[in-house]
Tab-separated table of C-alpha atoms in Angstrom:
chain	number	residue	atom	x	y	z
I	1	MET	CA	66.527	50.143	84.180
I	2	ASN	CA	65.713	48.500	87.495
I	3	THR	CA	67.545	45.338	88.562
I	4	GLY	CA	64.550	43.034	88.062
I	5	LEU	CA	63.999	44.189	84.496
I	6	LYS	CA	67.717	44.025	83.707
I	7	ASP	CA	67.876	40.439	84.982
I	8	LYS	CA	64.931	39.480	82.751
I	9	VAL	CA	66.565	41.080	79.719
I	10	LEU	CA	69.842	39.282	80.378
I	11	ALA	CA	68.059	35.988	81.043
I	12	GLN	CA	66.497	36.215	77.575
I	13	GLY	CA	69.908	36.823	76.003
I	14	MET	CA	69.367	40.462	75.083
I	15	ASN	CA	71.472	43.596	75.696
I	16	PRO	CA	70.086	45.806	78.540
I	17	ASP	CA	71.675	48.994	77.143
I	18	ILE	CA	70.029	48.455	73.755
I	19	VAL	CA	66.674	47.686	75.397
I	20	VAL	CA	66.875	50.917	77.435
I	21	GLN	CA	67.436	52.881	74.217
I	22	GLN	CA	64.540	51.108	72.512
I	23	ILE	CA	62.168	52.001	75.355
I	24	GLU	CA	63.329	55.624	75.060
I	25	ASN	CA	62.529	55.479	71.339
I	26	PHE	CA	58.987	54.383	72.177
I	27	LYS	CA	58.619	57.280	74.591
I	28	ASN	CA	60.132	59.954	72.377
I	29	GLY	CA	59.289	58.693	68.903
I	30	PHE	CA	61.494	59.342	65.881
I	31	PRO	CA	62.095	62.752	64.304
I	32	PHE	CA	60.941	63.503	60.778
I	33	LEU	CA	63.695	64.032	58.219
I	34	LYS	CA	64.294	67.442	56.694
I	35	ILE	CA	63.460	67.196	52.992
I	36	THR	CA	64.902	69.898	50.744
I	37	ALA	CA	63.500	68.508	47.466
I	38	PRO	CA	62.316	65.317	45.812
I	39	ALA	CA	64.931	63.542	43.722
I	40	THR	CA	63.754	63.731	40.115
I	41	PRO	CA	65.280	63.274	36.648
I	42	VAL	CA	66.007	67.010	36.743
I	43	ASP	CA	68.042	66.725	39.946
I	44	GLY	CA	69.006	63.479	41.621
I	45	ILE	CA	67.847	60.661	39.326
I	46	LYS	CA	70.025	59.765	36.352
I	47	VAL	CA	68.222	58.759	33.152
I	48	LEU	CA	70.449	56.594	30.972
I	49	SER	CA	70.789	57.022	27.222
I	50	GLU	CA	70.879	54.132	24.769
I	51	SER	CA	74.612	54.645	24.317
I	52	GLU	CA	75.180	54.476	28.082
I	53	LEU	CA	73.199	51.231	28.317
I	54	ALA	CA	75.264	49.793	25.464
I	55	HIS	CA	78.484	50.935	27.153
I	56	PHE	CA	77.716	49.161	30.423
I	57	SER	CA	76.477	46.035	28.653
I	58	GLN	CA	79.940	45.809	27.085
I	59	THR	CA	82.142	46.872	30.007
I	60	TYR	CA	80.410	45.468	33.095
I	61	PRO	CA	80.706	41.688	32.418
I	62	GLU	CA	84.507	41.880	32.069
I	63	LYS	CA	84.853	43.922	35.271
I	64	ALA	CA	82.521	41.561	37.126
I	65	SER	CA	84.583	38.542	36.072
I	66	LYS	CA	87.493	39.881	38.150
I	67	ILE	CA	85.632	40.557	41.410
I	68	ASP	CA	83.429	38.765	43.937
I	69	VAL	CA	79.775	39.404	43.086
I	70	VAL	CA	76.948	38.301	45.396
I	71	LYS	CA	73.202	38.495	44.923
I	72	PHE	CA	71.538	39.097	48.323
I	73	VAL	CA	67.879	38.036	48.409
I	74	PRO	CA	65.694	38.611	51.504
I	75	ALA	CA	63.474	35.522	51.408
I	76	SER	CA	62.250	34.880	54.939
I	77	GLY	CA	58.817	36.463	54.567
I	78	ALA	CA	55.852	34.090	54.745
I	79	ALA	CA	53.423	33.921	51.825
I	80	SER	CA	50.371	33.839	54.101
I	81	ARG	CA	49.383	37.420	53.211
I	82	MET	CA	49.151	36.378	49.555
I	83	PHE	CA	46.238	34.142	50.503
I	84	LYS	CA	44.329	36.430	52.858
I	85	ASP	CA	41.156	36.302	50.740
I	86	LEU	CA	41.390	32.534	50.326
I	87	PHE	CA	41.736	32.028	54.083
I	88	SER	CA	38.639	34.174	54.581
I	89	PHE	CA	36.787	32.051	52.029
I	90	LEU	CA	37.574	28.898	54.033
I	91	GLU	CA	35.871	30.471	57.045
I	92	SER	CA	32.823	31.517	54.995
I	93	ASP	CA	29.798	29.536	53.837
I	94	GLY	CA	31.561	28.709	50.565
I	95	ASP	CA	29.337	30.874	48.379
I	96	LEU	CA	31.601	31.853	45.488
I	97	SER	CA	29.378	34.745	44.430
I	98	LYS	CA	30.270	36.659	47.595
I	99	SER	CA	33.956	37.074	46.678
I	100	SER	CA	35.088	38.388	43.303
I	101	PHE	CA	38.675	37.619	44.317
I	102	VAL	CA	37.966	33.914	44.884
I	103	GLN	CA	35.820	33.802	41.724
I	104	LYS	CA	38.790	35.050	39.722
I	105	PHE	CA	41.087	32.543	41.434
I	106	ILE	CA	38.824	29.549	40.757
I	107	SER	CA	37.985	30.483	37.155
I	108	ASN	CA	41.680	30.822	36.284
I	109	LEU	CA	43.067	27.781	38.108
I	110	SER	CA	44.653	26.313	34.979
I	111	LYS	CA	46.781	29.457	34.534
I	112	PHE	CA	48.625	29.017	37.830
I	113	ALA	CA	51.994	27.266	37.794
I	114	PHE	CA	50.910	25.173	40.791
I	115	PHE	CA	47.863	23.804	38.907
I	116	THR	CA	49.372	20.357	38.236
I	117	ASP	CA	50.748	20.028	41.773
I	118	LEU	CA	47.330	20.916	43.174
I	119	ASP	CA	45.556	18.384	40.962
I	120	ASP	CA	48.080	15.663	41.829
I	121	SER	CA	47.694	16.400	45.542
I	122	LEU	CA	43.900	16.048	45.307
I	123	LYS	CA	44.211	12.858	43.254
I	124	SER	CA	46.453	11.327	45.925
I	125	LYS	CA	43.424	11.590	48.216
I	126	GLY	CA	41.028	10.047	45.719
I	127	ASN	CA	39.770	13.382	44.410
I	128	SER	CA	40.689	15.744	41.572
I	129	LEU	CA	40.385	19.382	40.601
I	130	GLN	CA	37.792	18.589	37.976
I	131	SER	CA	35.599	16.563	40.329
I	132	CYS	CA	35.735	19.381	42.903
I	133	LEU	CA	34.806	21.928	40.254
I	134	ASP	CA	31.959	19.764	38.982
I	135	ALA	CA	30.616	19.420	42.534
I	136	LYS	CA	31.202	23.152	43.177
I	137	ASP	CA	33.300	22.053	46.150
I	138	TYR	CA	35.583	25.084	46.029
I	139	LYS	CA	36.555	24.889	49.679
I	140	SER	CA	38.285	21.541	49.127
I	141	ILE	CA	40.389	23.103	46.366
I	142	VAL	CA	41.403	26.095	48.496
I	143	ASN	CA	42.056	23.907	51.531
I	144	GLU	CA	44.264	21.568	49.486
I	145	LEU	CA	46.332	24.535	48.344
I	146	LEU	CA	46.763	26.161	51.741
I	147	SER	CA	46.787	23.410	54.354
I	148	ASP	CA	49.825	21.436	55.465
I	149	GLU	CA	47.926	18.250	54.556
I	150	GLY	CA	47.933	19.511	50.954
I	151	LEU	CA	50.524	21.756	49.275
I	152	GLY	CA	50.976	23.826	52.440
I	153	TYR	CA	51.145	27.140	50.563
I	154	GLY	CA	49.540	28.968	53.491
I	155	ASN	CA	52.652	28.365	55.626
I	156	LEU	CA	55.428	28.395	53.033
I	157	PRO	CA	57.610	31.396	52.138
I	158	LYS	CA	57.051	33.059	48.757
I	159	GLY	CA	60.381	31.749	47.523
I	160	LEU	CA	59.115	28.147	47.497
I	161	LEU	CA	55.786	28.613	45.706
I	162	ARG	CA	55.380	27.731	42.028
I	163	PHE	CA	55.244	31.125	40.299
I	164	HIS	CA	55.923	30.537	36.608
I	165	ALA	CA	54.939	27.726	34.227
I	166	TYR	CA	57.276	26.569	31.446
I	167	PRO	CA	56.822	23.703	28.966
I	168	SER	CA	59.227	21.457	30.869
I	169	GLU	CA	59.062	22.764	34.452
I	170	ASN	CA	57.283	25.060	36.901
I	171	ARG	CA	59.659	27.432	38.673
I	172	THR	CA	59.716	28.924	42.135
I	173	PRO	CA	61.027	32.462	42.733
I	174	ALA	CA	64.133	30.900	44.302
I	175	GLN	CA	64.864	29.110	41.033
I	176	GLU	CA	64.129	32.258	39.000
I	177	HIS	CA	66.734	34.134	41.055
I	178	LEU	CA	69.300	31.458	40.173
I	179	VAL	CA	68.461	31.800	36.474
I	180	GLU	CA	68.585	35.585	36.748
I	181	GLY	CA	71.983	35.322	38.430
I	182	LEU	CA	73.361	33.831	35.215
I	183	GLN	CA	72.433	37.023	33.385
I	184	TYR	CA	74.278	39.604	35.478
I	185	GLY	CA	75.681	37.901	38.573
I	186	ILE	CA	78.639	35.932	37.161
I	187	GLY	CA	81.717	37.006	39.099
I	188	LYS	CA	85.249	35.836	39.704
I	189	GLY	CA	85.858	32.143	39.037
I	190	ASN	CA	82.924	32.027	36.581
I	191	THR	CA	80.684	31.674	39.626
I	192	VAL	CA	77.208	32.936	40.525
I	193	LYS	CA	76.962	33.559	44.266
I	194	ILE	CA	73.505	33.928	45.766
I	195	HIS	CA	72.683	34.456	49.432
I	196	PHE	CA	69.157	33.907	50.709
I	197	THR	CA	68.033	35.132	54.134
I	198	VAL	CA	65.499	32.568	55.316
I	199	SER	CA	63.501	31.702	58.412
I	200	PRO	CA	64.846	28.790	60.510
I	201	GLU	CA	61.909	26.497	59.776
I	202	HIS	CA	62.295	26.856	56.005
I	203	GLU	CA	66.050	26.664	55.436
I	204	GLU	CA	66.068	22.912	54.772
I	205	LYS	CA	63.170	23.273	52.330
I	206	PHE	CA	65.115	25.929	50.410
I	207	LYS	CA	68.162	23.665	50.298
I	208	THR	CA	66.052	20.766	49.041
I	209	GLU	CA	64.328	22.830	46.341
I	210	ILE	CA	67.551	24.434	45.114
I	211	GLY	CA	69.365	21.112	45.309
I	212	LYS	CA	66.906	19.723	42.761
I	213	VAL	CA	67.541	22.386	40.124
I	214	LEU	CA	71.184	23.354	40.651
I	215	PRO	CA	72.831	20.385	38.869
I	216	GLY	CA	70.802	21.049	35.723
I	217	LEU	CA	71.617	24.772	35.765
I	218	LYS	CA	75.326	24.079	36.203
I	219	ALA	CA	75.333	21.541	33.388
I	220	SER	CA	73.409	23.717	30.920
I	221	SER	CA	75.301	26.955	31.652
I	222	GLY	CA	78.829	25.755	32.401
I	223	VAL	CA	78.801	28.187	35.334
I	224	GLU	CA	79.466	27.350	38.970
I	225	PHE	CA	76.972	28.297	41.694
I	226	GLU	CA	77.595	29.054	45.339
I	227	VAL	CA	74.321	29.311	47.278
I	228	THR	CA	74.445	30.314	50.943
I	229	TYR	CA	71.854	31.041	53.618
I	230	SER	CA	71.492	32.997	56.822
I	231	GLN	CA	68.734	33.707	59.295
I	232	GLN	CA	67.669	36.971	60.871
I	233	LYS	CA	69.668	37.190	64.084
I	234	LYS	CA	67.727	36.802	67.320
I	235	SER	CA	69.867	39.541	68.839
I	236	THR	CA	68.271	42.067	66.467
I	237	ASP	CA	64.769	41.489	67.885
I	238	THR	CA	63.322	44.550	69.614
I	239	ILE	CA	61.337	44.772	72.820
I	240	ALA	CA	57.578	45.292	72.648
I	241	VAL	CA	55.898	47.689	75.054
I	242	THR	CA	52.386	48.353	76.305
I	243	MET	CA	50.468	51.378	75.091
I	244	GLU	CA	51.896	53.123	78.190
I	245	ASN	CA	55.483	52.336	77.039
I	246	GLU	CA	56.118	49.722	79.724
I	247	PRO	CA	57.831	46.438	78.731
I	248	PHE	CA	55.205	43.990	77.496
I	249	GLU	CA	55.148	40.824	79.609
I	250	GLU	CA	53.630	37.582	78.343
I	251	GLU	CA	51.585	35.195	80.461
I	252	ASP	CA	54.744	33.348	81.535
I	253	ARG	CA	56.165	36.711	82.732
I	254	ASN	CA	58.805	36.721	79.992
I	255	LEU	CA	59.364	39.945	78.091
I	256	LEU	CA	58.116	39.989	74.505
I	257	PHE	CA	60.771	40.552	71.836
I	258	ARG	CA	59.721	40.719	68.181
I	259	PRO	CA	61.523	40.534	64.812
I	260	ALA	CA	62.512	44.083	63.879
I	261	GLY	CA	61.647	44.244	60.168
I	262	HIS	CA	63.945	44.073	57.144
I	263	GLY	CA	66.323	46.562	58.747
I	264	ALA	CA	67.508	43.720	60.980
I	265	LEU	CA	69.037	42.135	57.858
I	266	LEU	CA	71.754	44.808	57.865
I	267	GLU	CA	73.680	42.456	60.152
I	268	ASN	CA	73.337	39.643	57.605
I	269	LEU	CA	74.465	41.984	54.828
I	270	ASN	CA	77.379	43.060	57.009
I	271	ASP	CA	78.575	39.449	57.096
I	272	ILE	CA	78.790	39.202	53.290
I	273	ASN	CA	82.350	39.489	51.995
I	274	ALA	CA	82.062	40.689	48.397
I	275	ASP	CA	83.142	43.494	46.098
I	276	LEU	CA	79.671	44.005	44.661
I	277	ILE	CA	76.322	43.035	46.183
I	278	PHE	CA	72.972	43.120	44.399
I	279	ILE	CA	69.854	43.333	46.597
I	280	LYS	CA	66.467	42.315	45.242
I	281	ASN	CA	63.271	41.000	46.877
I	282	ILE	CA	62.342	37.353	46.468
I	283	ASP	CA	58.990	37.915	44.707
I	284	ASN	CA	60.220	40.412	42.113
I	285	VAL	CA	60.958	37.945	39.322
I	286	VAL	CA	59.556	37.421	35.823
I	287	PRO	CA	59.558	34.562	33.290
I	288	ASP	CA	62.500	34.252	30.886
I	289	ARG	CA	60.679	36.059	28.072
I	290	LEU	CA	60.704	39.278	30.144
I	291	LYS	CA	64.135	39.073	31.783
I	292	GLU	CA	66.100	41.110	29.232
I	293	PRO	CA	65.283	44.617	30.627
I	294	THR	CA	66.218	43.432	34.115
I	295	LYS	CA	69.536	42.102	32.822
I	296	THR	CA	70.310	45.315	30.934
I	297	PHE	CA	69.564	47.674	33.790
I	298	LYS	CA	71.183	45.506	36.460
I	299	MET	CA	74.398	45.632	34.449
I	300	ALA	CA	73.925	49.367	34.029
I	301	ILE	CA	73.527	50.235	37.718
I	302	ALA	CA	76.391	47.891	38.632
I	303	GLY	CA	78.580	49.404	35.924
I	304	ILE	CA	77.833	52.904	37.196
I	305	LEU	CA	78.779	51.873	40.721
I	306	LEU	CA	82.107	50.386	39.620
I	307	GLU	CA	83.012	53.448	37.524
I	308	VAL	CA	82.138	55.929	40.267
I	309	GLN	CA	83.855	53.757	42.882
I	310	GLU	CA	87.086	53.817	40.838
I	311	LYS	CA	87.053	57.633	40.897
I	312	VAL	CA	86.255	57.720	44.635
I	313	PHE	CA	89.145	55.357	45.388
I	314	GLU	CA	91.492	57.433	43.213
I	315	ALA	CA	90.480	60.606	45.068
I	316	LEU	CA	91.010	59.021	48.490
I	317	ARG	CA	94.427	57.645	47.523
I	318	GLY	CA	95.359	61.097	46.260
I	319	LEU	CA	94.399	62.669	49.595
I	320	ASP	CA	96.528	60.061	51.367
I	321	LEU	CA	99.570	61.073	49.305
I	322	ALA	CA	99.234	64.839	49.718
I	323	ILE	CA	96.822	67.524	50.850
I	324	ASP	CA	97.226	70.104	48.103
I	325	HIS	CA	95.045	72.049	45.685
I	326	GLU	CA	95.242	69.305	43.052
I	327	SER	CA	94.223	66.387	45.301
I	328	VAL	CA	91.545	68.367	47.127
I	329	GLY	CA	90.222	69.781	43.862
I	330	PHE	CA	89.906	66.314	42.335
I	331	ALA	CA	88.218	64.933	45.468
I	332	ALA	CA	85.761	67.852	45.448
I	333	GLN	CA	85.006	67.226	41.773
I	334	VAL	CA	84.260	63.547	42.446
I	335	TYR	CA	82.062	64.436	45.428
I	336	ASN	CA	80.157	67.103	43.515
I	337	ALA	CA	79.989	65.779	39.948
I	338	ASP	CA	79.956	62.012	40.445
I	339	LEU	CA	78.148	61.672	43.772
I	340	GLY	CA	75.933	64.752	43.548
I	341	GLY	CA	77.228	66.069	46.870
I	342	LYS	CA	77.223	69.716	47.819
I	343	ILE	CA	79.936	71.062	50.131
I	344	PRO	CA	78.415	73.427	52.740
I	345	ALA	CA	79.607	77.054	52.493
I	346	PRO	CA	81.279	77.117	55.954
I	347	ILE	CA	83.382	74.091	54.933
I	348	SER	CA	84.272	75.269	51.435
I	349	SER	CA	85.549	78.576	52.815
I	350	GLY	CA	87.766	76.817	55.358
I	351	SER	CA	91.403	75.766	55.101
I	352	LEU	CA	92.659	73.178	52.635
I	353	GLU	CA	93.036	70.685	55.496
I	354	GLU	CA	89.464	71.272	56.672
I	355	VAL	CA	88.036	70.735	53.195
I	356	ALA	CA	90.191	67.618	52.765
I	357	GLY	CA	88.975	66.236	56.103
I	358	PHE	CA	85.359	66.829	55.119
I	359	LEU	CA	85.835	65.159	51.731
I	360	LYS	CA	87.638	62.161	53.213
I	361	GLY	CA	84.738	61.608	55.591
I	362	LYS	CA	82.185	61.887	52.794
I	363	LEU	CA	84.016	59.777	50.217
I	364	ASN	CA	85.201	56.922	52.432
I	365	ARG	CA	81.776	55.310	52.819
I	366	PRO	CA	79.843	52.386	51.396
I	367	ILE	CA	78.237	53.251	48.081
I	368	ARG	CA	74.976	52.131	46.519
I	369	VAL	CA	73.204	52.701	43.233
I	370	CYS	CA	69.424	52.334	43.453
I	371	GLY	CA	67.038	51.767	40.594
I	372	MET	CA	63.972	54.006	40.687
I	373	VAL	CA	60.743	53.518	38.748
I	374	LYS	CA	58.119	56.107	37.873
I	375	ASN	CA	55.463	56.375	40.552
I	376	THR	CA	52.280	54.609	39.498
I	377	GLY	CA	50.620	54.596	42.903
I	378	GLU	CA	52.311	51.452	44.223
I	379	PRO	CA	53.400	51.579	47.879
I	380	GLY	CA	57.102	52.066	48.417
I	381	GLY	CA	59.752	54.455	49.632
I	382	GLY	CA	60.501	57.550	47.598
I	383	PRO	CA	63.796	59.266	46.649
I	384	PHE	CA	64.486	62.641	48.270
I	385	TRP	CA	67.231	65.165	48.969
I	386	ILE	CA	67.809	65.472	52.719
I	387	GLU	CA	69.705	68.108	54.678
I	388	GLU	CA	72.213	66.531	57.068
I	389	GLU	CA	73.263	67.949	60.438
I	390	ASP	CA	76.511	69.319	58.951
I	391	GLY	CA	74.551	71.248	56.327
I	392	SER	CA	75.423	68.943	53.436
I	393	LEU	CA	72.770	67.332	51.267
I	394	SER	CA	72.348	63.610	50.674
I	395	LEU	CA	70.065	61.340	48.689
I	396	GLN	CA	67.852	59.080	50.791
I	397	ILE	CA	64.979	56.651	50.308
I	398	LEU	CA	62.184	57.671	52.678
I	399	GLU	CA	58.992	55.959	53.726
I	400	THR	CA	55.897	58.122	54.180
I	401	ALA	CA	56.117	57.695	57.969
I	402	GLN	CA	59.450	59.571	57.950
I	403	ILE	CA	57.918	62.658	56.350
I	404	ASP	CA	56.054	65.356	58.272
I	405	LEU	CA	53.023	65.814	56.023
I	406	ASN	CA	51.711	68.523	58.372
I	407	ASP	CA	54.664	70.676	57.353
I	408	PRO	CA	53.730	72.597	54.165
I	409	ASN	CA	57.231	72.390	52.656
I	410	SER	CA	57.619	68.677	53.320
I	411	LYS	CA	54.149	68.003	51.936
I	412	LYS	CA	54.961	70.046	48.823
I	413	HIS	CA	58.156	68.051	48.205
I	414	PHE	CA	56.342	64.782	48.878
I	415	SER	CA	53.593	65.670	46.388
I	416	ALA	CA	56.181	66.619	43.768
I	417	SER	CA	57.936	63.252	43.994
I	418	THR	CA	57.900	61.384	40.672
I	419	HIS	CA	59.525	58.014	41.464
I	420	PHE	CA	59.600	55.273	44.067
I	421	ASN	CA	61.962	52.538	45.197
I	422	PRO	CA	61.283	48.995	43.916
I	423	VAL	CA	64.125	47.537	46.061
I	424	ASP	CA	66.600	47.393	43.186
I	425	LEU	CA	70.032	48.052	44.651
I	426	VAL	CA	73.670	47.318	43.976
I	427	CYS	CA	76.150	47.970	46.767
I	428	GLY	CA	79.885	48.486	47.173
I	429	THR	CA	80.767	47.630	50.772
I	430	LYS	CA	84.595	47.735	50.682
I	431	ASP	CA	86.846	50.762	51.157
I	432	TYR	CA	89.673	51.966	48.938
I	433	LYS	CA	92.149	49.737	50.795
I	434	GLY	CA	90.076	46.617	50.124
I	435	HIS	CA	88.695	46.287	53.654
I	436	SER	CA	84.997	45.664	54.326
I	437	PHE	CA	83.175	48.557	55.969
I	438	ASP	CA	81.356	47.937	59.239
I	439	LEU	CA	77.940	48.757	57.829
I	440	LEU	CA	76.432	49.192	61.299
I	441	LYS	CA	78.431	52.426	61.660
I	442	PHE	CA	76.581	54.004	58.744
I	443	ARG	CA	73.075	53.382	60.086
I	444	ASP	CA	70.920	56.243	61.408
I	445	MET	CA	69.241	54.802	64.497
I	446	GLN	CA	66.880	57.787	64.615
I	447	THR	CA	65.005	56.508	61.567
I	448	GLY	CA	63.188	53.505	63.043
I	449	PHE	CA	59.461	52.839	62.912
I	450	ILE	CA	56.862	52.337	65.652
I	451	THR	CA	53.767	50.312	64.845
I	452	GLU	CA	50.769	49.087	66.817
I	453	LYS	CA	50.116	45.350	67.056
I	454	SER	CA	48.368	42.950	69.420
I	455	LYS	CA	49.267	39.739	71.231
I	456	SER	CA	46.832	37.445	73.029
I	457	GLY	CA	44.129	40.081	72.699
I	458	ARG	CA	46.259	42.855	74.214
I	459	ASP	CA	47.395	45.953	72.305
I	460	LEU	CA	51.106	46.670	72.118
I	461	LYS	CA	53.666	48.845	70.385
I	462	ALA	CA	56.360	47.260	68.228
I	463	LEU	CA	59.641	48.754	67.065
I	464	GLU	CA	61.208	48.224	63.657
I	465	LEU	CA	64.870	49.004	63.110
I	466	PRO	CA	65.793	51.527	60.386
I	467	GLY	CA	64.768	49.911	57.090
I	468	LEU	CA	67.486	48.099	55.167
I	469	TRP	CA	67.336	50.494	52.192
I	470	ASN	CA	66.124	53.454	54.321
I	471	GLY	CA	67.834	54.553	57.526
I	472	ALA	CA	70.078	51.472	57.652
I	473	MET	CA	71.930	52.960	54.657
I	474	ALA	CA	71.527	56.629	55.591
I	475	GLY	CA	75.293	57.161	55.841
I	476	TRP	CA	76.085	55.619	52.458
I	477	ASN	CA	76.913	57.482	49.275
I	478	THR	CA	73.828	57.081	47.103
I	479	LEU	CA	73.045	57.408	43.411
I	480	PHE	CA	69.594	56.995	41.863
I	481	VAL	CA	69.032	55.708	38.317
I	482	GLU	CA	65.707	55.454	36.498
I	483	VAL	CA	64.809	51.878	35.544
I	484	PRO	CA	61.759	50.742	33.529
I	485	LEU	CA	58.569	49.690	35.297
I	486	ILE	CA	58.791	46.197	33.750
I	487	THR	CA	61.676	45.481	36.152
I	488	PHE	CA	59.266	45.773	39.101
I	489	ASN	CA	56.741	42.949	39.314
I	490	PRO	CA	56.008	42.109	42.956
I	491	VAL	CA	53.466	39.469	43.957
I	492	LYS	CA	51.296	40.699	46.817
I	493	THR	CA	48.302	38.373	46.299
I	494	VAL	CA	47.986	34.997	44.602
I	495	ASN	CA	45.930	36.585	41.819
I	496	ASP	CA	48.890	38.826	40.929
I	497	LEU	CA	50.319	35.674	39.351
I	498	LEU	CA	47.594	36.019	36.704
I	499	ARG	CA	49.114	39.264	35.446
I	500	ASP	CA	50.727	39.007	32.019
I	501	GLU	CA	54.133	39.682	33.621
I	502	HIS	CA	53.909	36.349	35.465
I	503	GLN	CA	52.332	34.241	32.708
């Protein structure tokens, strides 16, 4: 890096060494991962029996009451993409017949949880929903919903929109996550701890919204709540480059740095001090009448993690006491039977000390259990077996961009995949001595993503860090468990709120 460029990087508060590596990533791209097989219920995805679900429903709550449990909810994403079709309608001639999407939206207005708020907002301006409908003034309705002069939904995050209507209230996703926390997130001190990652401009709005509902939840449940917030760190932004891989300069000659995707939140996760951390997206919530399956399977995947973690810790303590056939044999059994690991032949034929060293390195890692749903064509990362550099196999969640579909074997494994990742994770981020892992050490920096964007009419390349549940957790011990499709109900467009799962 030349002196002038280095000075610019430093002046903008970024690390020159990291920027150099990022530019190299643009030039060289990222390698595809070597898939050996899809993870399926036959090999790699555990399917729970009724008795196992009953077991965890009974044992997990007591274990959770003795440890720090945190629910980690990425909630900084803007809701603007939910309203793409409505924004387009505002720029059109207002002819409803030209957009089936807007027709559906308008004809079902009373079914949305924000219906009353929208009507009240129009009435405050001397109008009403009914008068707009009678006059076929649909643009005024859409504008009132989206604009900052109205409800401002076009610029709010998903977490602050009214998603679900109840007889006595209309809940936002943020509130639904609090309610859900009561079902499986009660930890030590009879406390539900929830951490939202939010954008700087919306943090106060989250605090205001949650401040309104928290006293009532505490009073009705008798449970304490601890709600915390963080923002994606500016230091995780990545440099943008031109199509020729040169640093992209803006009109003021400053370098352009961009937010680096959800993988940047690994640093926020790394700051959480807890024994058990649930991760779930902000928009994946359902009304109370449908929460029971989520509760059951959240307790199940958390219970599995705690049981497996106990065995891992026992194996590691045994290896600390002595390297003998008994301790190494037990550690190998835990690695093989409980974590699904496979010791490479060159290692297994080595000395007792070599096998013990290998097992210590494999066992002393963060651990996660990921819910997987049957693939119904929804976009999302898939579960696969990957061959590591040392010859061992590991379970990973891969995005399509990480798979070489021109390679016949990889394409065959990709086509045979049966499940995908709905972002349903529970994580153990402490070691067997009770110390928090540095999660950044278990990230595979060769699993980032390069995308093409534009700024001020100029094309550019942008770099995303390894995804939070993809390469950011590549070095973790991973287990996959099948969960029912009803536990996955994302909201991608405003009309998704008309689905039965959100009514």
